Coordinates of C-alpha atoms in Angstrom, one line a residue:
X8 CA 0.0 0.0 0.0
X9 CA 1.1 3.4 -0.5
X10 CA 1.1 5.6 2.9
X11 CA 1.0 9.1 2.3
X12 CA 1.0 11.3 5.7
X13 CA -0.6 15.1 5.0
X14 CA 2.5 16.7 6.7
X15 CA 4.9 14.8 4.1
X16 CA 4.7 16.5 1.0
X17 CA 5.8 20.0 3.4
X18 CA 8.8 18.0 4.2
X19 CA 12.2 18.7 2.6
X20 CA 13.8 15.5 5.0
X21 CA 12.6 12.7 6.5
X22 CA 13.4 9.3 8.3
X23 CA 11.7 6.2 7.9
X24 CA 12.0 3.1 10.2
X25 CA 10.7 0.1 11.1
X26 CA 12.1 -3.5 12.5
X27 CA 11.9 -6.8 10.4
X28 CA 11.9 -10.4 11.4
X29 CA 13.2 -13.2 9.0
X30 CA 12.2 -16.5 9.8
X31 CA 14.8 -19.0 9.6
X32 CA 13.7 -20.8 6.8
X33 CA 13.1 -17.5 4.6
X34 CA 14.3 -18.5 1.0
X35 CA 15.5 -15.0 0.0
X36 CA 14.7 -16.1 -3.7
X37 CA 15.9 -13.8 -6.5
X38 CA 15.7 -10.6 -3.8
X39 CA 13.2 -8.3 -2.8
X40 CA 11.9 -5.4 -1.8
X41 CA 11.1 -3.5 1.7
X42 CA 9.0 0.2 2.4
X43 CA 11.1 2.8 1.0
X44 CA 10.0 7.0 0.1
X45 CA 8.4 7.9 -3.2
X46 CA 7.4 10.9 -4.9
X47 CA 4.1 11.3 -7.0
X48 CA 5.0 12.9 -10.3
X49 CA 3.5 16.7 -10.3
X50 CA 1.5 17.8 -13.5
X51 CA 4.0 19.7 -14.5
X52 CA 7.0 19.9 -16.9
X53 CA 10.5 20.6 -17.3
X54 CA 12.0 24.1 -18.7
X55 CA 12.4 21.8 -22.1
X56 CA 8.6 21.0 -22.0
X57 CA 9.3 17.4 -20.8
X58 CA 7.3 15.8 -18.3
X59 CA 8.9 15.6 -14.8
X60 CA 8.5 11.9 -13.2
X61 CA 8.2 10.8 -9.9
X62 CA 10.7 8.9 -7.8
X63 CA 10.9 5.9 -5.1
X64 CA 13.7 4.7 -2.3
X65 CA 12.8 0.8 -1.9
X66 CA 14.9 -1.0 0.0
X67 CA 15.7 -3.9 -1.6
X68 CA 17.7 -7.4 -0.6
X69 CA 19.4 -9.7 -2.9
X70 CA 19.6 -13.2 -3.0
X71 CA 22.0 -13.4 -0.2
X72 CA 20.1 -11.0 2.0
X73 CA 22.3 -8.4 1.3
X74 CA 20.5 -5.0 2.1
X75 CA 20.7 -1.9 -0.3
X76 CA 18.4 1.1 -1.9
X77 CA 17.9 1.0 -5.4
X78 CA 16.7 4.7 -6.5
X79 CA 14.0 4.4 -9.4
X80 CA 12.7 7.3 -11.5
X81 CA 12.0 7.5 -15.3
X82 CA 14.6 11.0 -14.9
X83 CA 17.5 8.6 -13.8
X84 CA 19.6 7.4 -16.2
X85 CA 20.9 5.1 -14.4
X86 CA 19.2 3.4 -11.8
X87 CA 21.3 0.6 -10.0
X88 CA 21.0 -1.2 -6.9
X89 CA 23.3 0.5 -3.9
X90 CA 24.2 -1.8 -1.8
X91 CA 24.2 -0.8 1.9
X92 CA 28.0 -1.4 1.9
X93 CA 30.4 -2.2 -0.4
X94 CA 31.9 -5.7 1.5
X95 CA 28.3 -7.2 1.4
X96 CA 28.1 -7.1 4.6
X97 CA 25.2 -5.4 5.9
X98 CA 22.3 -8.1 5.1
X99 CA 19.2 -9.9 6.8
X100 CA 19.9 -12.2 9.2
X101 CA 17.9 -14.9 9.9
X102 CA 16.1 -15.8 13.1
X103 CA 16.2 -11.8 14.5
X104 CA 14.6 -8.8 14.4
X105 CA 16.9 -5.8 12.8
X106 CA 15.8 -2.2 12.4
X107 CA 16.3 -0.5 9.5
X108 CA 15.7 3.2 9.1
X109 CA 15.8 5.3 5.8
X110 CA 16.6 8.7 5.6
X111 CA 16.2 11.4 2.4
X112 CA 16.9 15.2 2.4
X113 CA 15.5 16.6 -1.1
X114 CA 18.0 18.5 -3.6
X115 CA 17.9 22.0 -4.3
X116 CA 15.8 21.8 -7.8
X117 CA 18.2 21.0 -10.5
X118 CA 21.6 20.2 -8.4
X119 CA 22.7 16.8 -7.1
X120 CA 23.2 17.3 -3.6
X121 CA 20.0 15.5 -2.1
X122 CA 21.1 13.2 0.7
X123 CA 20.1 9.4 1.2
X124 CA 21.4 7.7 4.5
X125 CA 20.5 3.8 5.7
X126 CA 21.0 2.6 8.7
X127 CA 21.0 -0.8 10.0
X128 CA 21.0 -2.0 13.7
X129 CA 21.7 1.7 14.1
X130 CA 24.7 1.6 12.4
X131 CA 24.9 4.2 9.5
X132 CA 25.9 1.6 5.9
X133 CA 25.1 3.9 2.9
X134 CA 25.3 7.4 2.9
X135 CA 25.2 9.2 -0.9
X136 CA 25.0 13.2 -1.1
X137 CA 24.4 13.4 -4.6
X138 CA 20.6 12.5 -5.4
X139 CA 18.9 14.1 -7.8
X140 CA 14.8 13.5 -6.8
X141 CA 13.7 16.9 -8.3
X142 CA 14.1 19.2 -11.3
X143 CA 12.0 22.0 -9.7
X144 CA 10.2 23.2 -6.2
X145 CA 7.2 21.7 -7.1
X146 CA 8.3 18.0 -6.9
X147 CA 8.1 17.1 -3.4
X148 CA 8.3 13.8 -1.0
X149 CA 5.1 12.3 -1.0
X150 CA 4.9 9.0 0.5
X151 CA 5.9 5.9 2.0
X152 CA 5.7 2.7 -0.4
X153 CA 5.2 -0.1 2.2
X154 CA 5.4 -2.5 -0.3
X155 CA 7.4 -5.8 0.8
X156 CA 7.2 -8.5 -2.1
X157 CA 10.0 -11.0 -3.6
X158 CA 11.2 -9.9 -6.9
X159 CA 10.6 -13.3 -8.3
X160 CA 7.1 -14.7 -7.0
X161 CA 6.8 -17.8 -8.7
X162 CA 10.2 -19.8 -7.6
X163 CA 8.9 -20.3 -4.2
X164 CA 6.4 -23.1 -3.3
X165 CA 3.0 -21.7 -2.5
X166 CA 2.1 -24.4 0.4
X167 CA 5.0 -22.9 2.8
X168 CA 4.5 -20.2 4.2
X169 CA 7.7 -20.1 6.3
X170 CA 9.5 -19.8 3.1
X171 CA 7.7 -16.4 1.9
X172 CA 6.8 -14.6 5.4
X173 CA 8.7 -11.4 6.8
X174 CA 7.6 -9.3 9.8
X175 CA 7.8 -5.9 9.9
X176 CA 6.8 -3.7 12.8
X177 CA 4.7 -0.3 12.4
X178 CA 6.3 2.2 10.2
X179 CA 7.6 5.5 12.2
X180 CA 8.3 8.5 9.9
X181 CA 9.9 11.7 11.7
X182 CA 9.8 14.8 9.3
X183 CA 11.7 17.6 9.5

């Protein structure tokens, strides 16, 4: 479902976090994907007269658990995976909670120097200050995707359940 608080979109920074539990018998499949921030695309256009898109934060884990964001907007060029460090160290662990918390800071329109941070177990593990989100003022922070899915569905056997279920705790957003 997508979340979208009324104070949100008057936010230029925000944290999300939340705890989640993997089973021990999770089958982290082909990866997958956690709550992350989004933006809703405004109705508006670029100085060129192109549209202006949207953007969204997932979290995402690969097949090894290993914990990252990958930033996704029609804008981006490139959008790839950034894992949460570079050793492949930060992932889900089994058999625990673990609290993950996101954090964004919007760009001044135009310039790359928006800030995305991730924390995990309260240890800081990806910090980038060079996100692009927005072209222009009116593109704002918007919500809270609290989508958590595989990426691949169908590998996993339908009759087990300990397999294909996560926890996660309520989602606490503090807005600055």
């Amino acid at each position: 479902f997508t979340w979208s608080p009324r104070a949100l979109p008057n936010a230029t920074a925000a944290c999300l976090g939340y705890n989640v539990f993997v089973p021990a018998g999770f089958d982290f499949g082909a990866g997958g994907v956690l709550p992350g921030f989004a933006s809703d695309a405004p109705l508006e256009n670029d100085a060129a007269g192109n549209p202006l898109h949207g953007f969204s934060l997932p979290i995402r884990w690969g097949n090894d658990g290993a914990l990252g964001v990958m930033p996704l907007s029609e804008d981006w060029k490139k959008s790839s995976f950034q894992p949460a460090d570079k050793k492949g160290q930060a992932k889900l662990e089994k058999g625990r909670w673990m609290r993950i918390d996101q954090e964004i800071v919007l760009n001044n329109p135009g310039q790359a120097n928006g800030l995305l941070r991730l924390w995990i177990d309260g240890e800081i593990r990806l910090e980038r200050r060079d996100m692009t989100y927005r072209m222009i003022e009116v593109q704002k922070l918007s919500a809270v995707q609290a989508d958590v899915h595989l990426a691949d569905r169908k590998e996993l056997p339908a009759n087990d359940p300990a397999k294909r279920t996560l926890r996660i705790s309520p989602l606490e957003l503090r807005i600055q």
